Amino acid sequence: WGDERCVPPDHPNSNYRMARRALLDGVGIPASNVHRIRGELPPQEAAAAYRSELKAVLGQTGRFDLILLGLGSDEHTASLFPGTRAVEEQQQNVVAVYVEKLGTWRITLTLPIINKARHVLFLVRGDGKAEALARVQGGEQLPAGLVQPGEGTLTWIVDRDAAVALPTPGIAG
């Protein structure tokens, strides 16, 4: 998981709940292979627990093979919102972040672990994301624009509606 809201796993706003219903329930992945963020815990505890979980699962390299991200119309990715401390974090791979404009806590991967991945894939869909996508692709220092895997690859899969404002042709698929 790249991020999670601080809610129980059966809450309508839970990323885990959404992924479980849309994907996991239909493919028979053993529960022991699903490493979710424990959003029902207090924020700092949830972040520490996920750091420990990732260390146990990823081993010494601490490197993901693939990280799947989206882009919010407010220019956030994972729970890395512009102007929050989580965007600047360099020591921890997972942090709890209070998102003031939403009035809520979230747990998120940080840029150091995201940029260490072998492959990062962005999926961006809808005209509500067009302006944010154009700003990121235009080089603005927004969270998604700071995703630059050092020894990995970065792929953007963008629908036509989201790509409408892009300055460069050929981005839409």
Coordinates of C-alpha atoms in Angstrom, one line a residue, residues 30-96:
P30 CA -3.6 -15.6 0.5
A31 CA -4.1 -13.2 3.4
S32 CA -0.5 -13.8 4.4
N33 CA 0.6 -12.1 1.2
V34 CA -1.4 -8.9 1.8
H35 CA 0.5 -6.3 3.8
R36 CA -1.9 -3.5 4.5
I37 CA -1.4 -0.4 6.5
R38 CA -3.3 -0.7 9.8
G39 CA -5.4 2.5 9.5
E40 CA -7.4 1.6 12.6
L41 CA -4.3 2.1 14.8
P42 CA -3.3 5.6 16.1
P43 CA -1.4 7.3 13.3
Q44 CA 2.1 7.2 14.7
E45 CA 1.6 3.5 15.7
A46 CA 0.2 2.6 12.2
A47 CA 3.2 4.3 10.6
A48 CA 5.7 2.4 12.8
A49 CA 3.9 -0.9 12.3
Y50 CA 4.0 -0.5 8.5
R51 CA 7.7 0.4 8.6
S52 CA 8.3 -2.8 10.5
E53 CA 6.1 -4.8 8.1
L54 CA 8.0 -3.4 5.1
K55 CA 11.4 -4.2 6.7
A56 CA 10.3 -7.8 7.3
V57 CA 8.8 -8.3 3.8
L58 CA 11.3 -6.3 1.7
G59 CA 14.5 -7.3 3.6
Q60 CA 17.7 -5.4 3.6
T61 CA 17.2 -3.8 0.2
G62 CA 13.9 -2.2 1.3
R63 CA 13.1 -2.0 -2.4
F64 CA 9.7 -2.5 -4.1
D65 CA 9.5 -4.2 -7.5
L66 CA 6.5 -2.0 -8.4
I67 CA 4.7 0.9 -6.8
L68 CA 1.3 1.9 -8.3
L69 CA 0.4 5.5 -7.8
G70 CA -2.4 7.9 -8.8
L71 CA -2.6 11.6 -9.0
G72 CA -5.1 13.7 -7.2
S73 CA -6.7 16.7 -8.7
D74 CA -5.2 18.6 -5.8
E75 CA -1.7 17.4 -7.0
H76 CA -1.1 14.8 -4.3
T77 CA 0.2 11.3 -4.8
A78 CA 0.0 8.6 -2.2
S79 CA -0.7 10.9 0.8
L80 CA 2.1 13.3 -0.2
F81 CA 0.1 16.5 -0.3
P82 CA 1.8 19.8 -1.4
G83 CA 3.0 21.7 1.6
T84 CA 3.0 18.8 4.1
R85 CA 6.0 17.6 6.1
A86 CA 5.7 14.2 4.5
V87 CA 6.9 15.5 1.1
E88 CA 10.2 16.6 2.8
E89 CA 10.8 13.4 4.8
Q90 CA 14.2 11.9 4.1
Q91 CA 14.7 9.5 7.0
Q92 CA 11.6 7.4 7.4
N93 CA 10.1 5.3 4.6
V94 CA 6.6 5.6 6.1
V95 CA 5.1 8.5 8.1
A96 CA 1.9 9.6 9.6

